[in-house]
Each structure stands twice: as C-alpha cells, then as structure tokens.
Amino acid sequence: MVEKRENASPSEIARAVSMYFAVSISLVILNKFVFTYAAVPFPYPLFSTWYQCAASVAAIKVLGHFRNKHPSLAVIPDVVLDPNKLRSVLPLSLLFIGNIALSSMSLRFVEVSFFQVIRSMCVVTGVFLQWWVLGDKPSGSVVVSCFLIVMGFVVGSIGEVSFQMAGFIFGLVSCLFTAMYSIYIKKTLPILDNSTWMVIMYNNVISSIILIPLVLIFEGPQVLFSEESSSLVVWVALTMTGVFGFSMSFVATALVKATSPVTHQVVGATKSCLQTLVSWALFRNVISFLGFCGIAITISGSTLYSYVKHREAEARALAALRAENAPGDPAQKL
C-alpha cells in the first residue's frame, strides 16, 4: 500500500511532478509515433502492448536482484505467481488486458488530442457502474461534472477532423474496462496484501502470457514478416515505451507521496493539456474550433469531478472524526 508522504519540500514536489509529466506524456506520444508517425509505422497495438508488459516483467525481475542493496527497491516483489491467489487475481488481470490493449488499439486510429477526449469518459462510466453495481448514488455536483464531460465528449467528437469509428469504439470500450478495473481492484488488493507492486507484477505476468495467442491470431503473420519488423527505429521506440510503461509505476507512486490529493488531480488535468499541446506541436494534427472546445470542456469537467470527490471524501472523514469524538450514551457507560 502506498503511504502518503508528509511535508515534502518544494523541490521534491517539483521533481515528482516533472517526472510524472515527462514519463506519462512520453509514453502516449511514443506509442502514437510508433503506430502512425514513424518513417516505417508499426500498426500492431496488440504486439506493442505485449512487448510493454513483457518489458515490465523483465524490469521487475532485474530490479528484484538489487533489493538487498537498495532499500528503495524493497517493494519490488519476486516474479512468482501463487496458485492460491491466481484464480482471484485473474479477473482483475483480464480487465487490465482489456484496458491497455483497447487503449492502444484506439490510439492506433485516433489522434492524441481526441484520444484524451474519449478517455475522459472513464469518469462517467465509473460513476455509472458504481451506481448500478454498488448502489453508490452520485451527488448532484458529481452529476454536473459528468454532464460537462459528456457535453465535451459530444462536442469533441463532432469537431474531430480525423474521426475514425474503429478508434472511437475501441476507446469507449476501454473506458468500460477501466471503470470495472477501478471497482474490482478494491476487492483484489487485500488478496495481494494491499501491495500495488504485487498487482503490477501479477497483471503484467498474466498479460504477457494471455496476449501471446491474441497477437499470433490477429497480428502474428504481419508482425513476423512485415517490413516494419526490420526497422531499428521501431524496435528502439518500442523498447522505450516498455521502459516508460514500467517507469510509470515509480513516478505515479512518487507523485502520490509528494502531493496532496487536490494537487494530484490538478497535475492530472494539467498533464492532459500539456499532452495535447505536445502532440500538436510534434505531429501537427489539425484541431478544429469544436475539437478544441471539446478538449477544454472535458478537462474542465474532469477537474471539477476530482475536486468534488476530494471535498466529499474530506466531509466523510470529518463526519467520522466527529462521530468518534462525540460523547457516548451515558447508559452505555454504566
């Protein structure tokens, strides 16, 4: 379980935020570069996803050998699957596969700016599933934030110049997997001793195994015998995405430790803006006025949602504290 770090210095906060920006944005940009903008594009998102998962497993295995020498690596688990836990963790890993594979397939067809608009629907699908499955009725403020996101999503979809139905559908379905993952992980974490690193290890090992037949069935011949497979640039870029994908585990943990929940959410919204700007600067994809409005509205709705959820969590914590400190019934003390 990640512990919240108290009283981080300004330099530590700045370092955590800048590393999160660099790694997170680079991962998305590199994936899009590999799929579309490389001199010899590599349009195989399933293989790319498998490669990143396999790279993460290899990194966990290598770093595990240095646990005794570097205390900061003590959280890295052994690459060992417990058969008693595997059955319980498998559904979570399947949701993880659906999320990352479909996200990559969406990014293969759509621009980064529109990809961000589509992925904003993760908030809406998450709120809906929590209400439908868990009976957690959203507050009025949450409904308003979701309405903003949906409105931005519609406006952005109408204004998208390079609209691709395949990428649109893959992205929406990936949001459903993301929402289900966020619900199911709460049930799975206790099985893995509340260790996020154990979750990372299980997810990547299981994904590396299950994705192999999917890659062979849907992309195998093309990956093995295409011109793209002989491009050194493609393999360097793929390896970098694997490094950045694994590094996300470290930088996300460092960000949570160094910042408050509100700052963390603001960082997320700012990262969305920067990611759109960086992708436009590098790839020069056309963004219409409606497309720009859609991006702005979805980011505003997501930011409002994060702020509202934080205030609601603070209110619940304060109510629990007051209840704990309230004087008890005199009759119960006799």
mmCIF file of N, CA and C in Angstrom, residues 13-112:
data_model
loop_
_atom_site.group_PDB
_atom_site.id
_atom_site.type_symbol
_atom_site.label_atom_id
_atom_site.label_comp_id
_atom_site.label_asym_id
_atom_site.label_seq_id
_atom_site.Cartn_x
_atom_site.Cartn_y
_atom_site.Cartn_z
ATOM 1 N N ILE A 13 8.494 18.078 -4.578
ATOM 2 C CA ILE A 13 7.218 18.124 -5.288
ATOM 3 C C ILE A 13 7.453 18.432 -6.767
ATOM 4 N N ALA A 14 8.302 19.421 -7.027
ATOM 5 C CA ALA A 14 8.595 19.807 -8.412
ATOM 6 C C ALA A 14 9.222 18.646 -9.179
ATOM 7 N N ARG A 15 10.118 17.910 -8.518
ATOM 8 C CA ARG A 15 10.768 16.775 -9.169
ATOM 9 C C ARG A 15 9.760 15.664 -9.477
ATOM 10 N N ALA A 16 8.862 15.378 -8.519
ATOM 11 C CA ALA A 16 7.859 14.333 -8.716
ATOM 12 C C ALA A 16 6.900 14.695 -9.846
ATOM 13 N N VAL A 17 6.456 15.959 -9.866
ATOM 14 C CA VAL A 17 5.514 16.403 -10.892
ATOM 15 C C VAL A 17 6.161 16.388 -12.276
ATOM 16 N N SER A 18 7.394 16.904 -12.366
ATOM 17 C CA SER A 18 8.068 16.961 -13.666
ATOM 18 C C SER A 18 8.358 15.562 -14.197
ATOM 19 N N MET A 19 8.733 14.634 -13.318
ATOM 20 C CA MET A 19 8.973 13.263 -13.757
ATOM 21 C C MET A 19 7.676 12.603 -14.233
ATOM 22 N N TYR A 20 6.584 12.881 -13.526
ATOM 23 C CA TYR A 20 5.284 12.327 -13.937
ATOM 24 C C TYR A 20 4.891 12.862 -15.310
ATOM 25 N N PHE A 21 5.049 14.172 -15.509
ATOM 26 C CA PHE A 21 4.753 14.767 -16.812
ATOM 27 C C PHE A 21 5.598 14.113 -17.905
ATOM 28 N N ALA A 22 6.894 14.038 -17.670
ATOM 29 C CA ALA A 22 7.821 13.547 -18.693
ATOM 30 C C ALA A 22 7.514 12.108 -19.085
ATOM 31 N N VAL A 23 7.334 11.241 -18.085
ATOM 32 C CA VAL A 23 7.134 9.817 -18.371
ATOM 33 C C VAL A 23 5.753 9.560 -18.961
ATOM 34 N N SER A 24 4.715 10.142 -18.355
ATOM 35 C CA SER A 24 3.356 9.885 -18.803
ATOM 36 C C SER A 24 3.109 10.396 -20.217
ATOM 37 N N ILE A 25 3.521 11.625 -20.486
ATOM 38 C CA ILE A 25 3.310 12.196 -21.818
ATOM 39 C C ILE A 25 4.164 11.469 -22.850
ATOM 40 N N SER A 26 5.407 11.159 -22.497
ATOM 41 C CA SER A 26 6.302 10.465 -23.433
ATOM 42 C C SER A 26 5.748 9.102 -23.824
ATOM 43 N N LEU A 27 5.115 8.412 -22.885
ATOM 44 C CA LEU A 27 4.565 7.089 -23.177
ATOM 45 C C LEU A 27 3.490 7.173 -24.253
ATOM 46 N N VAL A 28 2.570 8.105 -24.110
ATOM 47 C CA VAL A 28 1.486 8.252 -25.098
ATOM 48 C C VAL A 28 2.044 8.714 -26.442
ATOM 49 N N ILE A 29 2.928 9.716 -26.410
ATOM 50 C CA ILE A 29 3.489 10.256 -27.652
ATOM 51 C C ILE A 29 4.296 9.195 -28.392
ATOM 52 N N LEU A 30 5.086 8.423 -27.663
ATOM 53 C CA LEU A 30 5.893 7.372 -28.302
ATOM 54 C C LEU A 30 5.011 6.299 -28.932
ATOM 55 N N ASN A 31 3.958 5.907 -28.219
ATOM 56 C CA ASN A 31 3.047 4.917 -28.788
ATOM 57 C C ASN A 31 2.435 5.423 -30.090
ATOM 58 N N LYS A 32 1.977 6.676 -30.080
ATOM 59 C CA LYS A 32 1.383 7.230 -31.299
ATOM 60 C C LYS A 32 2.420 7.335 -32.401
ATOM 61 N N PHE A 33 3.648 7.704 -32.051
ATOM 62 C CA PHE A 33 4.727 7.777 -33.040
ATOM 63 C C PHE A 33 4.952 6.418 -33.690
ATOM 64 N N VAL A 34 5.005 5.363 -32.875
ATOM 65 C CA VAL A 34 5.238 4.023 -33.395
ATOM 66 C C VAL A 34 4.098 3.593 -34.313
ATOM 67 N N PHE A 35 2.852 3.859 -33.891
ATOM 68 C CA PHE A 35 1.689 3.393 -34.648
ATOM 69 C C PHE A 35 1.500 4.147 -35.969
ATOM 70 N N THR A 36 1.817 5.444 -35.989
ATOM 71 C CA THR A 36 1.390 6.280 -37.117
ATOM 72 C C THR A 36 2.489 7.098 -37.759
ATOM 73 N N TYR A 37 3.341 7.740 -36.959
ATOM 74 C CA TYR A 37 4.203 8.787 -37.491
ATOM 75 C C TYR A 37 5.654 8.373 -37.711
ATOM 76 N N ALA A 38 6.034 7.161 -37.382
ATOM 77 C CA ALA A 38 7.403 6.715 -37.654
ATOM 78 C C ALA A 38 7.620 6.636 -39.166
ATOM 79 N N ALA A 39 8.880 6.719 -39.589
ATOM 80 C CA ALA A 39 9.178 6.612 -41.019
ATOM 81 C C ALA A 39 8.626 5.314 -41.581
ATOM 82 N N VAL A 40 8.713 4.256 -40.797
ATOM 83 C CA VAL A 40 8.075 2.983 -41.136
ATOM 84 C C VAL A 40 7.128 2.661 -39.983
ATOM 85 N N PRO A 41 5.854 3.063 -40.069
ATOM 86 C CA PRO A 41 4.909 2.849 -38.957
ATOM 87 C C PRO A 41 4.770 1.374 -38.593
ATOM 88 N N PHE A 42 4.481 1.147 -37.326
ATOM 89 C CA PHE A 42 4.318 -0.215 -36.793
ATOM 90 C C PHE A 42 2.896 -0.331 -36.240
ATOM 91 N N PRO A 43 1.903 -0.594 -37.100
ATOM 92 C CA PRO A 43 0.492 -0.529 -36.694
ATOM 93 C C PRO A 43 -0.013 -1.810 -36.043
ATOM 94 N N TYR A 44 0.675 -2.270 -35.010
ATOM 95 C CA TYR A 44 0.306 -3.524 -34.355
ATOM 96 C C TYR A 44 0.168 -3.287 -32.851
ATOM 97 N N PRO A 45 -0.970 -2.747 -32.411
ATOM 98 C CA PRO A 45 -1.129 -2.377 -30.999
ATOM 99 C C PRO A 45 -1.116 -3.559 -30.041
ATOM 100 N N LEU A 46 -1.594 -4.720 -30.469
ATOM 101 C CA LEU A 46 -1.588 -5.873 -29.567
ATOM 102 C C LEU A 46 -0.152 -6.318 -29.276
ATOM 103 N N PHE A 47 0.673 -6.385 -30.314
ATOM 104 C CA PHE A 47 2.069 -6.764 -30.091
ATOM 105 C C PHE A 47 2.774 -5.713 -29.247
ATOM 106 N N SER A 48 2.509 -4.441 -29.515
ATOM 107 C CA SER A 48 3.130 -3.371 -28.733
ATOM 108 C C SER A 48 2.747 -3.476 -27.264
ATOM 109 N N THR A 49 1.481 -3.793 -27.003
ATOM 110 C CA THR A 49 1.025 -3.958 -25.620
ATOM 111 C C THR A 49 1.722 -5.134 -24.956
ATOM 112 N N TRP A 50 1.824 -6.255 -25.692
ATOM 113 C CA TRP A 50 2.524 -7.427 -25.137
ATOM 114 C C TRP A 50 3.987 -7.083 -24.850
ATOM 115 N N TYR A 51 4.621 -6.372 -25.753
ATOM 116 C CA TYR A 51 6.035 -6.024 -25.595
ATOM 117 C C TYR A 51 6.244 -5.179 -24.341
ATOM 118 N N GLN A 52 5.353 -4.233 -24.104
ATOM 119 C CA GLN A 52 5.466 -3.382 -22.920
ATOM 120 C C GLN A 52 5.261 -4.192 -21.638
ATOM 121 N N CYS A 53 4.292 -5.111 -21.650
ATOM 122 C CA CYS A 53 4.070 -5.955 -20.468
ATOM 123 C C CYS A 53 5.272 -6.861 -20.209
ATOM 124 N N ALA A 54 5.809 -7.458 -21.280
ATOM 125 C CA ALA A 54 6.988 -8.320 -21.126
ATOM 126 C C ALA A 54 8.186 -7.525 -20.620
ATOM 127 N N ALA A 55 8.342 -6.288 -21.094
ATOM 128 C CA ALA A 55 9.434 -5.438 -20.622
ATOM 129 C C ALA A 55 9.274 -5.123 -19.146
ATOM 130 N N SER A 56 8.040 -4.918 -18.694
ATOM 131 C CA SER A 56 7.795 -4.647 -17.278
ATOM 132 C C SER A 56 8.153 -5.855 -16.418
ATOM 133 N N VAL A 57 7.800 -7.046 -16.895
ATOM 134 C CA VAL A 57 8.140 -8.275 -16.155
ATOM 135 C C VAL A 57 9.657 -8.419 -16.061
ATOM 136 N N ALA A 58 10.352 -8.173 -17.165
ATOM 137 C CA ALA A 58 11.817 -8.261 -17.165
ATOM 138 C C ALA A 58 12.423 -7.238 -16.201
ATOM 139 N N ALA A 59 11.855 -6.027 -16.177
ATOM 140 C CA ALA A 59 12.368 -4.994 -15.277
ATOM 141 C C ALA A 59 12.161 -5.378 -13.820
ATOM 142 N N ILE A 60 10.984 -5.940 -13.502
ATOM 143 C CA ILE A 60 10.718 -6.390 -12.130
ATOM 144 C C ILE A 60 11.707 -7.484 -11.737
ATOM 145 N N LYS A 61 11.969 -8.391 -12.661
ATOM 146 C CA LYS A 61 12.891 -9.490 -12.393
ATOM 147 C C LYS A 61 14.304 -8.968 -12.133
ATOM 148 N N VAL A 62 14.752 -8.020 -12.953
ATOM 149 C CA VAL A 62 16.111 -7.484 -12.806
ATOM 150 C C VAL A 62 16.231 -6.683 -11.515
ATOM 151 N N LEU A 63 15.279 -5.794 -11.263
ATOM 152 C CA LEU A 63 15.344 -4.948 -10.073
ATOM 153 C C LEU A 63 15.225 -5.759 -8.788
ATOM 154 N N GLY A 64 14.553 -6.897 -8.882
ATOM 155 C CA GLY A 64 14.420 -7.746 -7.708
ATOM 156 C C GLY A 64 15.747 -8.242 -7.171
ATOM 157 N N HIS A 65 16.741 -8.342 -8.035
ATOM 158 C CA HIS A 65 18.067 -8.809 -7.608
ATOM 159 C C HIS A 65 18.819 -7.752 -6.796
ATOM 160 N N PHE A 66 18.345 -6.517 -6.818
ATOM 161 C CA PHE A 66 19.042 -5.436 -6.130
ATOM 162 C C PHE A 66 18.294 -4.965 -4.882
ATOM 163 N N ARG A 67 17.305 -5.725 -4.446
ATOM 164 C CA ARG A 67 16.515 -5.314 -3.282
ATOM 165 C C ARG A 67 17.359 -5.171 -2.034
ATOM 166 N N ASN A 68 18.276 -6.096 -1.834
ATOM 167 C CA ASN A 68 19.073 -6.074 -0.604
ATOM 168 C C ASN A 68 20.087 -4.928 -0.580
ATOM 169 N N LYS A 69 20.491 -4.457 -1.756
ATOM 170 C CA LYS A 69 21.494 -3.394 -1.822
ATOM 171 C C LYS A 69 20.871 -2.003 -1.798
ATOM 172 N N HIS A 70 19.626 -1.909 -2.247
ATOM 173 C CA HIS A 70 18.972 -0.601 -2.337
ATOM 174 C C HIS A 70 17.623 -0.684 -1.612
ATOM 175 N N PRO A 71 17.526 -0.078 -0.431
ATOM 176 C CA PRO A 71 16.275 -0.142 0.346
ATOM 177 C C PRO A 71 15.056 0.381 -0.412
ATOM 178 N N SER A 72 15.255 1.329 -1.332
ATOM 179 C CA SER A 72 14.126 1.879 -2.078
ATOM 180 C C SER A 72 13.480 0.849 -2.994
ATOM 181 N N LEU A 73 14.203 -0.249 -3.271
ATOM 182 C CA LEU A 73 13.670 -1.301 -4.133
ATOM 183 C C LEU A 73 13.070 -2.455 -3.332
ATOM 184 N N ALA A 74 12.935 -2.272 -2.033
ATOM 185 C CA ALA A 74 12.407 -3.350 -1.191
ATOM 186 C C ALA A 74 10.973 -3.699 -1.541
ATOM 187 N N VAL A 75 10.244 -2.764 -2.175
ATOM 188 C CA VAL A 75 8.838 -3.014 -2.512
ATOM 189 C C VAL A 75 8.690 -3.907 -3.740
ATOM 190 N N ILE A 76 9.767 -4.088 -4.507
ATOM 191 C CA ILE A 76 9.691 -4.903 -5.725
ATOM 192 C C ILE A 76 9.516 -6.368 -5.350
ATOM 193 N N PRO A 77 8.458 -7.032 -5.822
ATOM 194 C CA PRO A 77 8.224 -8.434 -5.447
ATOM 195 C C PRO A 77 8.980 -9.406 -6.347
ATOM 196 N N ASP A 78 9.056 -10.651 -5.907
ATOM 197 C CA ASP A 78 9.572 -11.715 -6.764
ATOM 198 C C ASP A 78 8.546 -12.018 -7.863
ATOM 199 N N VAL A 79 9.047 -12.419 -9.031
ATOM 200 C CA VAL A 79 8.151 -12.776 -10.133
ATOM 201 C C VAL A 79 7.705 -14.215 -9.926
ATOM 202 N N VAL A 80 6.781 -14.391 -8.999
ATOM 203 C CA VAL A 80 6.249 -15.714 -8.650
ATOM 204 C C VAL A 80 4.737 -15.595 -8.495
ATOM 205 N N LEU A 81 4.002 -16.464 -9.171
ATOM 206 C CA LEU A 81 2.553 -16.457 -9.078
ATOM 207 C C LEU A 81 2.098 -17.527 -8.087
ATOM 208 N N ASP A 82 1.358 -17.123 -7.082
ATOM 209 C CA ASP A 82 0.816 -18.036 -6.092
ATOM 210 C C ASP A 82 -0.457 -18.665 -6.658
ATOM 211 N N PRO A 83 -0.478 -19.994 -6.861
ATOM 212 C CA PRO A 83 -1.671 -20.632 -7.434
ATOM 213 C C PRO A 83 -2.935 -20.364 -6.624
ATOM 214 N N ASN A 84 -2.790 -20.209 -5.305
ATOM 215 C CA ASN A 84 -3.953 -19.964 -4.460
ATOM 216 C C ASN A 84 -4.547 -18.572 -4.686
ATOM 217 N N LYS A 85 -3.703 -17.633 -5.121
ATOM 218 C CA LYS A 85 -4.164 -16.265 -5.365
ATOM 219 C C LYS A 85 -4.509 -16.021 -6.836
ATOM 220 N N LEU A 86 -3.975 -16.876 -7.699
ATOM 221 C CA LEU A 86 -4.086 -16.643 -9.138
ATOM 222 C C LEU A 86 -5.537 -16.576 -9.595
ATOM 223 N N ARG A 87 -6.372 -17.510 -9.109
ATOM 224 C CA ARG A 87 -7.773 -17.532 -9.549
ATOM 225 C C ARG A 87 -8.487 -16.253 -9.165
ATOM 226 N N SER A 88 -8.186 -15.714 -7.983
ATOM 227 C CA SER A 88 -8.845 -14.490 -7.530
ATOM 228 C C SER A 88 -8.344 -13.261 -8.269
ATOM 229 N N VAL A 89 -7.067 -13.286 -8.677
ATOM 230 C CA VAL A 89 -6.470 -12.134 -9.346
ATOM 231 C C VAL A 89 -6.754 -12.137 -10.841
ATOM 232 N N LEU A 90 -7.025 -13.302 -11.421
ATOM 233 C CA LEU A 90 -7.188 -13.427 -12.868
ATOM 234 C C LEU A 90 -8.253 -12.484 -13.444
ATOM 235 N N PRO A 91 -9.437 -12.351 -12.840
ATOM 236 C CA PRO A 91 -10.421 -11.407 -13.409
ATOM 237 C C PRO A 91 -9.899 -9.975 -13.482
ATOM 238 N N LEU A 92 -9.165 -9.553 -12.464
ATOM 239 C CA LEU A 92 -8.589 -8.208 -12.475
ATOM 240 C C LEU A 92 -7.597 -8.071 -13.626
ATOM 241 N N SER A 93 -6.775 -9.076 -13.824
ATOM 242 C CA SER A 93 -5.777 -9.023 -14.897
ATOM 243 C C SER A 93 -6.437 -9.027 -16.270
ATOM 244 N N LEU A 94 -7.554 -9.719 -16.413
ATOM 245 C CA LEU A 94 -8.283 -9.701 -17.685
ATOM 246 C C LEU A 94 -8.833 -8.305 -17.974
ATOM 247 N N LEU A 95 -9.307 -7.640 -16.929
ATOM 248 C CA LEU A 95 -9.764 -6.260 -17.092
ATOM 249 C C LEU A 95 -8.591 -5.352 -17.450
ATOM 250 N N PHE A 96 -7.438 -5.607 -16.845
ATOM 251 C CA PHE A 96 -6.229 -4.845 -17.149
ATOM 252 C C PHE A 96 -5.841 -5.014 -18.615
ATOM 253 N N ILE A 97 -5.901 -6.248 -19.102
ATOM 254 C CA ILE A 97 -5.574 -6.517 -20.505
ATOM 255 C C ILE A 97 -6.541 -5.777 -21.424
ATOM 256 N N GLY A 98 -7.847 -5.864 -21.112
ATOM 257 C CA GLY A 98 -8.829 -5.173 -21.934
ATOM 258 C C GLY A 98 -8.592 -3.684 -21.971
ATOM 259 N N ASN A 99 -8.221 -3.123 -20.829
ATOM 260 C CA ASN A 99 -7.995 -1.685 -20.743
ATOM 261 C C ASN A 99 -6.802 -1.253 -21.597
ATOM 262 N N ILE A 100 -5.640 -1.854 -21.363
ATOM 263 C CA ILE A 100 -4.433 -1.388 -22.045
ATOM 264 C C ILE A 100 -4.433 -1.766 -23.529
ATOM 265 N N ALA A 101 -4.979 -2.949 -23.865
ATOM 266 C CA ALA A 101 -4.990 -3.366 -25.269
ATOM 267 C C ALA A 101 -5.942 -2.497 -26.089
ATOM 268 N N LEU A 102 -7.138 -2.269 -25.573
ATOM 269 C CA LEU A 102 -8.104 -1.455 -26.307
ATOM 270 C C LEU A 102 -7.676 0.007 -26.367
ATOM 271 N N SER A 103 -7.011 0.498 -25.315
ATOM 272 C CA SER A 103 -6.489 1.864 -25.357
ATOM 273 C C SER A 103 -5.448 2.004 -26.465
ATOM 274 N N SER A 104 -4.567 1.020 -26.575
ATOM 275 C CA SER A 104 -3.560 1.050 -27.643
ATOM 276 C C SER A 104 -4.208 0.955 -29.017
ATOM 277 N N MET A 105 -5.235 0.120 -29.132
ATOM 278 C CA MET A 105 -5.929 -0.024 -30.412
ATOM 279 C C MET A 105 -6.646 1.274 -30.792
ATOM 280 N N SER A 106 -7.166 1.978 -29.790
ATOM 281 C CA SER A 106 -7.803 3.272 -30.053
ATOM 282 C C SER A 106 -6.768 4.291 -30.510
ATOM 283 N N LEU A 107 -5.644 4.346 -29.809
ATOM 284 C CA LEU A 107 -4.585 5.307 -30.148
ATOM 285 C C LEU A 107 -4.010 5.022 -31.529
ATOM 286 N N ARG A 108 -4.092 3.798 -31.958
ATOM 287 C CA ARG A 108 -3.631 3.436 -33.305
ATOM 288 C C ARG A 108 -4.424 4.188 -34.374
ATOM 289 N N PHE A 109 -5.700 4.480 -34.113
ATOM 290 C CA PHE A 109 -6.561 5.069 -35.142
ATOM 291 C C PHE A 109 -6.844 6.558 -34.948
ATOM 292 N N VAL A 110 -6.775 7.065 -33.725
ATOM 293 C CA VAL A 110 -7.162 8.458 -33.482
ATOM 294 C C VAL A 110 -5.948 9.271 -33.044
ATOM 295 N N GLU A 111 -6.071 10.589 -33.162
ATOM 296 C CA GLU A 111 -5.008 11.482 -32.719
ATOM 297 C C GLU A 111 -4.994 11.576 -31.193
ATOM 298 N N VAL A 112 -3.860 11.987 -30.655
ATOM 299 C CA VAL A 112 -3.696 12.058 -29.202
ATOM 300 C C VAL A 112 -4.714 13.009 -28.582
#
